[in-house]
Short mmCIF file of C-alpha atoms and ligand atoms in Angstrom, two decimals:
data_model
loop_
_atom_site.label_atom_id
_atom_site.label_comp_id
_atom_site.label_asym_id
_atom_site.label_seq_id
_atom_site.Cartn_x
_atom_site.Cartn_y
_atom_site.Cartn_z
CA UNK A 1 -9.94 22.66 16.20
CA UNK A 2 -9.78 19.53 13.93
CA UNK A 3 -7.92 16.75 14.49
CA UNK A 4 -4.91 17.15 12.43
CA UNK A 5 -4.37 13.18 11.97
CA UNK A 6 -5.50 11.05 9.39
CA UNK A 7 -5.88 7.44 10.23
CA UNK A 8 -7.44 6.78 7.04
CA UNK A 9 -6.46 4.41 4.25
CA UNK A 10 -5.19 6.69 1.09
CA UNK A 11 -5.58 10.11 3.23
CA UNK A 12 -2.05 11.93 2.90
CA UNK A 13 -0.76 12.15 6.59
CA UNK A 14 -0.52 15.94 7.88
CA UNK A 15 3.37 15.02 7.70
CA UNK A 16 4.55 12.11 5.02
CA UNK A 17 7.87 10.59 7.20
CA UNK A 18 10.41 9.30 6.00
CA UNK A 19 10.22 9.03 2.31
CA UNK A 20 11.83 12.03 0.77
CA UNK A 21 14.40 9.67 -0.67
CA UNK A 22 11.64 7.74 -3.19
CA UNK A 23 10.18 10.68 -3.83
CA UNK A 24 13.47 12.64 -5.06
CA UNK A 25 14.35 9.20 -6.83
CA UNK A 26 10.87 9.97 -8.50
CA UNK A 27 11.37 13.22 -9.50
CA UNK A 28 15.03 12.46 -11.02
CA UNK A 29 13.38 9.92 -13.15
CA UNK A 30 10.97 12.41 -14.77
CA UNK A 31 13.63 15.19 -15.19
CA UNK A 32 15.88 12.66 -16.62
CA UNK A 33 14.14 11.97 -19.62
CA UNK A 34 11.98 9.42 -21.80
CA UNK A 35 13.54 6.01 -20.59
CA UNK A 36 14.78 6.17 -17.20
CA UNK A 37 14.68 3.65 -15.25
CA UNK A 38 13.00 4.78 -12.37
CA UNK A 39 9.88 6.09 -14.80
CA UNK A 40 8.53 1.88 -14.27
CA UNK A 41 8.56 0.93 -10.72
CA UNK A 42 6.37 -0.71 -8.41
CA UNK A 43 5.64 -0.14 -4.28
CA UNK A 44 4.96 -2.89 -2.06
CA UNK A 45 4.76 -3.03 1.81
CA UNK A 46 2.55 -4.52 4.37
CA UNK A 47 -0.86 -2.85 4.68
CA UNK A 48 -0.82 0.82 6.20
CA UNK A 49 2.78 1.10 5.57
CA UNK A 50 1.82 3.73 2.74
CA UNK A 51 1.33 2.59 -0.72
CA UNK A 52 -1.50 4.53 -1.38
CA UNK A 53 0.04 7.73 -0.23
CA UNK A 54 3.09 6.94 -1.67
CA UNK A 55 1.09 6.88 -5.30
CA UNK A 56 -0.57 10.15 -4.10
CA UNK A 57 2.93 11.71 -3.58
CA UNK A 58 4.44 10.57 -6.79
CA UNK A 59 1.26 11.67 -9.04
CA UNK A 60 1.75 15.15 -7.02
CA UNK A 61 5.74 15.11 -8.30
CA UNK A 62 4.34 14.53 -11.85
CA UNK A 63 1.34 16.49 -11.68
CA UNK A 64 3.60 19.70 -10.57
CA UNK A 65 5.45 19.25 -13.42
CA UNK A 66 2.16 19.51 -15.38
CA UNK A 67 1.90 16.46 -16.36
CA UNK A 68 -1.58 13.70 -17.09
CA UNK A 69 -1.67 11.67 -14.14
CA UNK A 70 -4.27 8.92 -13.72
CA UNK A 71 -4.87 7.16 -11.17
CA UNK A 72 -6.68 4.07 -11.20
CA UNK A 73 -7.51 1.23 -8.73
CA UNK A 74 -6.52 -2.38 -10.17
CA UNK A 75 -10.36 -3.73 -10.12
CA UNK A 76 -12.26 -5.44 -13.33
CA UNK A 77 -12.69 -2.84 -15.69
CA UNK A 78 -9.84 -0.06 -15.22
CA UNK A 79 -8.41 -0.70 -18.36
CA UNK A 80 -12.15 0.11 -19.88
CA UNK A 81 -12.19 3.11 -17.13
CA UNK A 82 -8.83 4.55 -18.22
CA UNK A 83 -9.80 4.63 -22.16
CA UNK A 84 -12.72 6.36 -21.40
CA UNK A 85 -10.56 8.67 -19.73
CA UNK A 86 -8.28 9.40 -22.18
CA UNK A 87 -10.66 9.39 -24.92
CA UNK A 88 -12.47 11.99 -22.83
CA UNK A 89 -9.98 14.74 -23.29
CA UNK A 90 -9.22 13.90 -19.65
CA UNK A 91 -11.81 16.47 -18.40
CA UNK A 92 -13.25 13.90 -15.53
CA UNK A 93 -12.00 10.74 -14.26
CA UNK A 94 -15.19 8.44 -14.19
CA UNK A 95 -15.03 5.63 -11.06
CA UNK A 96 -16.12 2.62 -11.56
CA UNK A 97 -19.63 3.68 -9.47
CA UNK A 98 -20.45 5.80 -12.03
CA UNK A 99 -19.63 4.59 -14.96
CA UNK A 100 -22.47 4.56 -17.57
CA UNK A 101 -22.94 0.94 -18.68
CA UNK A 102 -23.71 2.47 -22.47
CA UNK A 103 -21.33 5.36 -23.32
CA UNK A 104 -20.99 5.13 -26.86
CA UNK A 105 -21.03 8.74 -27.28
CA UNK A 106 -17.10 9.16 -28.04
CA UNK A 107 -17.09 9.84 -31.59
CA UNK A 108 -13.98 8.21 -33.34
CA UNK A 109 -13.56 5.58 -30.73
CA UNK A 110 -12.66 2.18 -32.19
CA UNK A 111 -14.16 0.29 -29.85
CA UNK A 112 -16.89 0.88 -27.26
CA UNK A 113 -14.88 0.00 -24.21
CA UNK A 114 -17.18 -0.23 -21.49
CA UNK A 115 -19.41 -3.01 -23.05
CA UNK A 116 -17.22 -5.43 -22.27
CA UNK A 117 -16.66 -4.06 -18.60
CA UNK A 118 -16.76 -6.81 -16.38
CA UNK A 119 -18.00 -9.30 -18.44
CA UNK A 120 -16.77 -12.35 -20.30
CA UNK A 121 -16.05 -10.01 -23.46
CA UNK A 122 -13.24 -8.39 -22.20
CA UNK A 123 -10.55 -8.93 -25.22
CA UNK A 124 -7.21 -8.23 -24.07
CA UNK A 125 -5.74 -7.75 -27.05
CA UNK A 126 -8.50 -5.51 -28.48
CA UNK A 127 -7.87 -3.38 -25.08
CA UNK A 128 -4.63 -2.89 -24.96
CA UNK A 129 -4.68 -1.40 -28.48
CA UNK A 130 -7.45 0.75 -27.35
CA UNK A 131 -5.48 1.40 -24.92
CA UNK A 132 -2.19 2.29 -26.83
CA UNK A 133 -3.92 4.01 -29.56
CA UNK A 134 -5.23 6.54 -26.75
CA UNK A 135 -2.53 7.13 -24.87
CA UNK A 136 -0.56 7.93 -28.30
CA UNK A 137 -2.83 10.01 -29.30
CA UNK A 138 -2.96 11.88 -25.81
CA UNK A 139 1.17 11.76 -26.06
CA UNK A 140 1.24 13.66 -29.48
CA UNK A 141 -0.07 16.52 -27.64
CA UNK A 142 1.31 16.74 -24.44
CA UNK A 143 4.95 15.60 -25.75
CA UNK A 144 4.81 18.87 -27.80
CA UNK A 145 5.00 20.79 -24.82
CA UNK A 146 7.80 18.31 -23.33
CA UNK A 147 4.87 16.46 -21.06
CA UNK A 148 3.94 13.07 -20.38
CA UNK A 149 1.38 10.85 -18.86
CA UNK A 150 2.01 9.08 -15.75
CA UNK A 151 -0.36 6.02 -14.66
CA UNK A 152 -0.93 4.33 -11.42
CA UNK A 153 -2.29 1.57 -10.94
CA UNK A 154 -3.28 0.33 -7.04
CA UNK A 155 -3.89 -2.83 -5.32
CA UNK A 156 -2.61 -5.18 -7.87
CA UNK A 157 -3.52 -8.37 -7.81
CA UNK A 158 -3.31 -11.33 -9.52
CA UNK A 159 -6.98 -11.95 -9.78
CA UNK A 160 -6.96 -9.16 -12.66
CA UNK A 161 -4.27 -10.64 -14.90
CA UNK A 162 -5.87 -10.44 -18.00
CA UNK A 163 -6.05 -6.85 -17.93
CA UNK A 164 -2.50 -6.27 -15.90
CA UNK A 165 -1.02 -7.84 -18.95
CA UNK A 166 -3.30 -5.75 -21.20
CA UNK A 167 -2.08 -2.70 -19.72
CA UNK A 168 1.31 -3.74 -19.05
CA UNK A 169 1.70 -5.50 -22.69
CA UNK A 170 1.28 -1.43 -23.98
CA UNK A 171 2.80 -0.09 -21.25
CA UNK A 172 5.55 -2.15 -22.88
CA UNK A 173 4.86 -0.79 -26.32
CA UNK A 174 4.94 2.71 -25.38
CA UNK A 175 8.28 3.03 -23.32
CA UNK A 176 10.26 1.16 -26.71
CA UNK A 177 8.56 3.89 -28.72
CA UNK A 178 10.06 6.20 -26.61
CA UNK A 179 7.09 7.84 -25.63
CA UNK A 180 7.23 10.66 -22.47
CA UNK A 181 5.27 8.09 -20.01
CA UNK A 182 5.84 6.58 -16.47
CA UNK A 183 3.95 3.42 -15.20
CA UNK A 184 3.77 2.97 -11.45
CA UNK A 185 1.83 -0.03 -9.70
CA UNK A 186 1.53 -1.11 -6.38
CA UNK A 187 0.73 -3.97 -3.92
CA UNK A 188 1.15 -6.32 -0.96
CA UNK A 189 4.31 -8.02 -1.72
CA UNK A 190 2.80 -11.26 -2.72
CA UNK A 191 0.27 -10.09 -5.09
CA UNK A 192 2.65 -7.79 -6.76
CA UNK A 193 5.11 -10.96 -7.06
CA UNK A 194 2.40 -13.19 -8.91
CA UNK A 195 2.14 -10.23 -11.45
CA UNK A 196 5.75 -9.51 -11.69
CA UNK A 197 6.84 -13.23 -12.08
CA UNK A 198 3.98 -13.72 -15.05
CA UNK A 199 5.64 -15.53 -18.14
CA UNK A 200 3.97 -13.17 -20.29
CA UNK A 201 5.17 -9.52 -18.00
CA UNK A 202 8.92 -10.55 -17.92
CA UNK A 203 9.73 -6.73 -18.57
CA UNK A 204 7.86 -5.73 -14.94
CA UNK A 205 11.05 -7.55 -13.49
CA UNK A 206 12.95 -4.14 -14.40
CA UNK A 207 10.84 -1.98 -13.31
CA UNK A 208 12.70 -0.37 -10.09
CA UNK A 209 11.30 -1.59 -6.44
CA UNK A 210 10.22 0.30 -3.77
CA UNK A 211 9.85 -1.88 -0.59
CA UNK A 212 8.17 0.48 2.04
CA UNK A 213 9.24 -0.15 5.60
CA UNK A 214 9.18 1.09 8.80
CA UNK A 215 10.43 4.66 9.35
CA UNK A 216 12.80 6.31 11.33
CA UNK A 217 11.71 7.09 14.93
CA UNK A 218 13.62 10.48 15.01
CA UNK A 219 11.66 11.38 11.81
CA UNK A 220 8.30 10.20 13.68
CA UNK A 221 9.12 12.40 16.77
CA UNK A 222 10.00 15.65 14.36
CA UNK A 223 6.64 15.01 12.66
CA UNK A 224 4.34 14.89 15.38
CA UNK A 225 6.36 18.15 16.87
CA UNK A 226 5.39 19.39 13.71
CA UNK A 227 1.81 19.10 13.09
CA UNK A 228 1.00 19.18 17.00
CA UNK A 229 2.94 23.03 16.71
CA UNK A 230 1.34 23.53 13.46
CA UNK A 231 -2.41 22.68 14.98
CA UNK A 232 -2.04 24.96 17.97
CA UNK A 233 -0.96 22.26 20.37
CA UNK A 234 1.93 21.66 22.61
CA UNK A 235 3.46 18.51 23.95
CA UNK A 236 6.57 17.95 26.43
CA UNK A 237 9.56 16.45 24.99
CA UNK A 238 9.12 13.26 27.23
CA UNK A 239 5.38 13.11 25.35
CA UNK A 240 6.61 13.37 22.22
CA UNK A 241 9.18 10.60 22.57
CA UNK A 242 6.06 8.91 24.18
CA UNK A 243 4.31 8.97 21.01
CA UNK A 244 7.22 8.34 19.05
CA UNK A 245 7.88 4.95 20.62
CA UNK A 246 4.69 4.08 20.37
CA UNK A 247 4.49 3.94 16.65
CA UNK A 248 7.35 1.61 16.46
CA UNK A 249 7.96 3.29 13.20
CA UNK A 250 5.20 2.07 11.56
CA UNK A 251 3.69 4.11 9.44
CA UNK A 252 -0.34 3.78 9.63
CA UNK A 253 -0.12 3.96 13.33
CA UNK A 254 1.79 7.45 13.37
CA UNK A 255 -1.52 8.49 12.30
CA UNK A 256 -3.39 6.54 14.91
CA UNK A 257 -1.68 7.48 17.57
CA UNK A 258 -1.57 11.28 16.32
CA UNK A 259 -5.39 11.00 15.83
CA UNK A 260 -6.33 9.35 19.18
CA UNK A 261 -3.74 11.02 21.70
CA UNK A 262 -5.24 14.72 19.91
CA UNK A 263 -9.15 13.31 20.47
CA UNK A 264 -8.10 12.44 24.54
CA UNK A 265 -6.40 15.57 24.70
CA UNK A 266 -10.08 17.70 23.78
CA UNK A 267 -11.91 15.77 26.26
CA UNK A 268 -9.31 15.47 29.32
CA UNK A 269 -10.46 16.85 32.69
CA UNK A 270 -7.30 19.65 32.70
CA UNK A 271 -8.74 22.95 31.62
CA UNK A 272 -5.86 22.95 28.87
CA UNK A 273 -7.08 21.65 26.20
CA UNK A 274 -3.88 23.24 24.06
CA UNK A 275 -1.42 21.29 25.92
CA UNK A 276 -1.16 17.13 25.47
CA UNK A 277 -0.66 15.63 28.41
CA UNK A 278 1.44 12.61 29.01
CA UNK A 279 -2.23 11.00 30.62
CA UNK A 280 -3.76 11.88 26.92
CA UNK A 281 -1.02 10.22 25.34
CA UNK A 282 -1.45 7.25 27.57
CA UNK A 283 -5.13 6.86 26.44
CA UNK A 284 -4.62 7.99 23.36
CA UNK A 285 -2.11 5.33 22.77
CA UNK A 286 -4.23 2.76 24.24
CA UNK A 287 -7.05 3.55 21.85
CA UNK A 288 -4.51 3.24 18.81
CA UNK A 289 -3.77 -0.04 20.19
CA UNK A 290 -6.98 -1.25 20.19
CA UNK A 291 -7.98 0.39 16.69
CA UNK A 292 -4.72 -1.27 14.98
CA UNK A 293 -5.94 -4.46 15.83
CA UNK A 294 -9.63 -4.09 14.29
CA UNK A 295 -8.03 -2.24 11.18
CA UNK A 296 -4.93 -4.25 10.63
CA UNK A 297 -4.30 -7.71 12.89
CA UNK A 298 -7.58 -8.74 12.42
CA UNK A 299 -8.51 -8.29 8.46
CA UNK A 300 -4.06 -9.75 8.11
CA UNK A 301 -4.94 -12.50 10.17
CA UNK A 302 -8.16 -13.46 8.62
CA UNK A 303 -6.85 -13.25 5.25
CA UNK A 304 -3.96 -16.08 6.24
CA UNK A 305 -4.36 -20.05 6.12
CA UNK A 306 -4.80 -22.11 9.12
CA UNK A 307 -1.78 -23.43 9.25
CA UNK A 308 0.50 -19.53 8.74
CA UNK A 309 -2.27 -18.65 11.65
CA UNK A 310 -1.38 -21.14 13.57
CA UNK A 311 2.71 -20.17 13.16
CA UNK A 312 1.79 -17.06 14.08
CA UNK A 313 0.43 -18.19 17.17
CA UNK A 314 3.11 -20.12 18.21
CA UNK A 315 5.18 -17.27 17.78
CA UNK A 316 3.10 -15.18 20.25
CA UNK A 317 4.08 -17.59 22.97
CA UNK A 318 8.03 -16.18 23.32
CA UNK A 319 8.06 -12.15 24.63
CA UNK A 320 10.86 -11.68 21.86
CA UNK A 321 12.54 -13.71 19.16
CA UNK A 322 11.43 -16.98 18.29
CA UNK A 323 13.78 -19.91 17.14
CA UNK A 324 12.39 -21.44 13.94
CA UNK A 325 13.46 -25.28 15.59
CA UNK A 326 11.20 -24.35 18.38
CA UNK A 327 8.59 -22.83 16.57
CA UNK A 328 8.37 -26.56 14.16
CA UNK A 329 8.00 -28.28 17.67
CA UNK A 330 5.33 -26.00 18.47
CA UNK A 331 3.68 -26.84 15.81
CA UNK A 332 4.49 -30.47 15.72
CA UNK A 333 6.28 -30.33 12.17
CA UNK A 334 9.15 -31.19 10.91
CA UNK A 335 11.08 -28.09 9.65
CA UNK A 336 10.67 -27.65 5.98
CA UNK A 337 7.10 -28.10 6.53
CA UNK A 338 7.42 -25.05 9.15
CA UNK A 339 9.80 -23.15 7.18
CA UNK A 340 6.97 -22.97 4.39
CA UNK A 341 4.77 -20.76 6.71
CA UNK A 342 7.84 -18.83 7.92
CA UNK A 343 8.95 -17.73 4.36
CA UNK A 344 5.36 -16.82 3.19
CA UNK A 345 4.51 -14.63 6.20
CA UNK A 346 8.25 -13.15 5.59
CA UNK A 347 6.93 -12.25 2.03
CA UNK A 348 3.98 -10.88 3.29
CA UNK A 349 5.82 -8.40 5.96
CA UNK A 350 4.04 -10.31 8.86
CA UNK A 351 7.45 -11.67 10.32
CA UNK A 352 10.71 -11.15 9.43
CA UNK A 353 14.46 -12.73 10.16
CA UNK A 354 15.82 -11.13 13.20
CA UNK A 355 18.72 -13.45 13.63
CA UNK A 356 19.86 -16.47 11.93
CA UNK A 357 17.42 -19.14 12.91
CA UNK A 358 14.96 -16.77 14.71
CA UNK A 359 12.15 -14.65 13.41
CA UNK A 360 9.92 -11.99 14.99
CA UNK A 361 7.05 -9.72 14.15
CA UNK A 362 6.97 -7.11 12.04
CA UNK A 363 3.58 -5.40 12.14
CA UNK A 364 4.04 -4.01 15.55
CA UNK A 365 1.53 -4.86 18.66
CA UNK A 366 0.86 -8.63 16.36
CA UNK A 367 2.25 -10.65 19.10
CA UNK A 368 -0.32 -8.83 21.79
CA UNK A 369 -2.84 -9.03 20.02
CA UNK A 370 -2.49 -12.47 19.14
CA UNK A 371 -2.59 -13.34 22.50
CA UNK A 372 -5.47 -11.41 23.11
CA UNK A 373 -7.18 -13.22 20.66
CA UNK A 374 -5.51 -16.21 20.12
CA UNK A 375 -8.40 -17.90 21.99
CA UNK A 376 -10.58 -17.24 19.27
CA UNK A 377 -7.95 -17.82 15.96
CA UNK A 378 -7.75 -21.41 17.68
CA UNK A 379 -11.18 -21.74 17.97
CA UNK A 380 -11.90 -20.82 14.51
CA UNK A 381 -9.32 -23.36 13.58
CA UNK A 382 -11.04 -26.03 15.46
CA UNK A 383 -14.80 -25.41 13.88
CA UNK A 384 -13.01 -25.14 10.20
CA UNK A 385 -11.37 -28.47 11.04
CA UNK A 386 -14.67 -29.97 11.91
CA UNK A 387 -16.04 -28.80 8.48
N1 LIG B 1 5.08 8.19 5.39
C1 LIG B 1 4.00 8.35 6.18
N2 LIG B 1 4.02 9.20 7.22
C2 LIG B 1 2.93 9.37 8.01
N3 LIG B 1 1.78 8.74 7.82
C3 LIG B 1 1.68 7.88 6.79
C4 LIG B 1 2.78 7.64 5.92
N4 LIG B 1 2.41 6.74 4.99
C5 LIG B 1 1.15 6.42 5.27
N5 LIG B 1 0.69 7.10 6.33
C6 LIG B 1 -0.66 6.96 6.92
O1 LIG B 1 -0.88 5.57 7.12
C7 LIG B 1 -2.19 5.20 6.72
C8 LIG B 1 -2.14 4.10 5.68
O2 LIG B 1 -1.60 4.58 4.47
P1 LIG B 1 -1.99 3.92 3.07
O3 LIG B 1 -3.46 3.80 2.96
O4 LIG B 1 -1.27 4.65 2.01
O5 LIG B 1 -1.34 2.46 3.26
P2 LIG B 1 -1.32 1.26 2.21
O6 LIG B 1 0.05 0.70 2.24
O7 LIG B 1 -1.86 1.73 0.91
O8 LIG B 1 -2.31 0.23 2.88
P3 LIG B 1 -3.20 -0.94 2.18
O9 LIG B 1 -2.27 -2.10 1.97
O10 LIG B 1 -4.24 -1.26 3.20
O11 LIG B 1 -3.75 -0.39 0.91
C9 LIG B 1 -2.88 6.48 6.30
O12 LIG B 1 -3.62 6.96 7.39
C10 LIG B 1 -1.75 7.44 5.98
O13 LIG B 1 -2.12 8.76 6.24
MG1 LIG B 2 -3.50 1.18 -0.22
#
């Protein structure tokens, strides 16, 4: 039997928790009509909390309703990548891997997009024209039949402004004239804030938010009943909260917990392999544990300055709560220096306020495994100082 679980980045879970709300929102926007507001939003969240599936989901909604849907990834050359796709009657979406470097075959096309992919010749304004041009063209036909075309764009990041604002600049364009389109982007929350606070993108601050978060443990505990039923499994009540609890809500580990209790369940010593024991879900939750860590702590932790590391750290010495005034001491800073590190890592859905004055992790497990490894952050710290 195959494991059910898909602790995978992008994968759609066996069971997507806890966000029927967005995705009605979603599909009110699209019935509603050309210029609802919910047809330009963007998703942020830490990492695993389910951006990627959350695009998935959404292009499903549109797709259903017959709808274009394209979905790109926000790296040097999509804008090139999705003019080729529209300009190729939308029969195959061409990735960036295979992308021939000379495909000047369209006939018509105004420009040859992909010469410029990647390289210094990328014209923005040229682009986005392109880029208009095609997608009006594309509109005239599917508006007849009371479609649209819905885009999303993933992992935004600043790096790629030149081409956000090329896309975003006709994005722009095409929602005043009215067209039947939807524009959905998403990000880590502080990437998605450089793009949404660019002087040029002031519209993006309209489009409608969707801050992912932890879900609901009830809805975690139905789920795995679910897909453990579904799969030809069976699991106590007490296991099930087991697993439950274990997630802390969060949504990437649902599917490593799922995915690692179901693998310790094949290879137990009890001749039942159809039931999951409460010993699976022990091991299987320890192996999540240890998994999160390589998949999430470390790359978040690696990715942070010294100095937000080093907050972090502190952090990890208190089993709860930590009081930002202690914290500073910790650190041997004066407050506002302190509170710097605190509010960035808050953007970032590291930490967040618990209490007035106090802050704790988010990401669930951090704090262990900071102190598992918080030999090793400090020693990292010491050689960069050196450097
Ligand atoms: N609502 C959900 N219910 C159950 N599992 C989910 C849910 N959302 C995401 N997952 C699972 O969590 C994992 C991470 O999801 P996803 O790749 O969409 O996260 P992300 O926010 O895009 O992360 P990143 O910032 O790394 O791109 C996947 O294994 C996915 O199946
Ligand atoms: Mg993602």
């Amino acid at each position: 039997m195959s494991n059910p679980f898909k602790p995978t980045a992008g994968m759609t879970p066996p069971v997507l928790v806890g966000r029927s709300a967005d995705i009605e929102d979603f599909s009110y926007a699209l019935d509603d009509g050309v210029g609802a507001p919910g047809r330009l939003m963007y998703v942020t969240g830490a990492r695993g909390v389910g951006k990627t599936v959350m695009l998935n989901a959404l292009g499903d909604i549109a797709r259903k309703r017959g709808w274009l849907v394209i979905d790109e990834t926000a790296e040097t050359g999509f804008l090139a990548r999705l003019i080729d796709f529209l300009q190729s009657d939308g029969k195959s979406h061409i990735s960036s891997v295979t992308m021939p470097s000379g495909s000047l075959s369209i006939p018509g096309a105004p420009v040859d997009a992909s010469l410029s992919l990647g390289s210094i010749q990328f014209n923005p304004v040229e682009h986005s024209l392109d880029f208009r041009k095609s997608m009006s063209q594309k509109l005239d036909k599917l508006e007849k039949k009371h479609l649209g075309i819905l885009i999303t764009l993933d992992e935004v990041q600043a790096s790629n402004i030149a081409e956000i604002r090329a896309l975003a600049t006709a994005v722009q364009h095409l929602i005043r004239e009215q067209r039947n389109v939807a524009f959905i982007f998403a990000g880590l929350p502080t990437m998605v804030e450089d793009v949404i606070n660019d002087n040029v993108l002031t519209f993006l601050r309209r489009a409608e938010r969707k801050h992912l978060g932890d879900v609901s443990l009830t809805e975690v505990k139905q789920a795995f009943a679910t897909t453990i039923e579904r799969n030809n499994k069976t699991a106590s009540d007490d296991v099930l909260d087991m697993l439950a609890q274990a997630t802390n809500g969060y949504p990437f580990m649902i599917q490593l917990v799922g995915y690692w209790t179901w693998r310790a369940s094949e290879t137990s010593d009890t001749s039942n392999v159809s039931e999951i024991t409460a010993e699976a879900a022990a091991r299987g939750i320890a192996q999540a544990k240890i998994k999160l860590g390589d998949m999430v702590h470390g790359p978040a932790v690696d990715k942070l300055s010294a100095m937000s590391r080093d907050y972090l750290l502190a952090m990890a010495q208190d089993d709860g709560p930590s009081s930002t005034n202690e914290i500073a001491k910790r650190l041997e800073r004066d407050a506002i220096y302190a509170n710097v590190y605190r509010t960035q890592l808050i953007k970032e859905d590291i930490i967040y306020q618990s209490a007035y004055g106090y802050v704790d992790f988010k990401l669930p497990y951090l704090r262990d495994y900071l102190r598992e490894h918080g030999a090793y952050h400090q020693m990292r710290k010491t050689i960069d100082g050196l450097q």
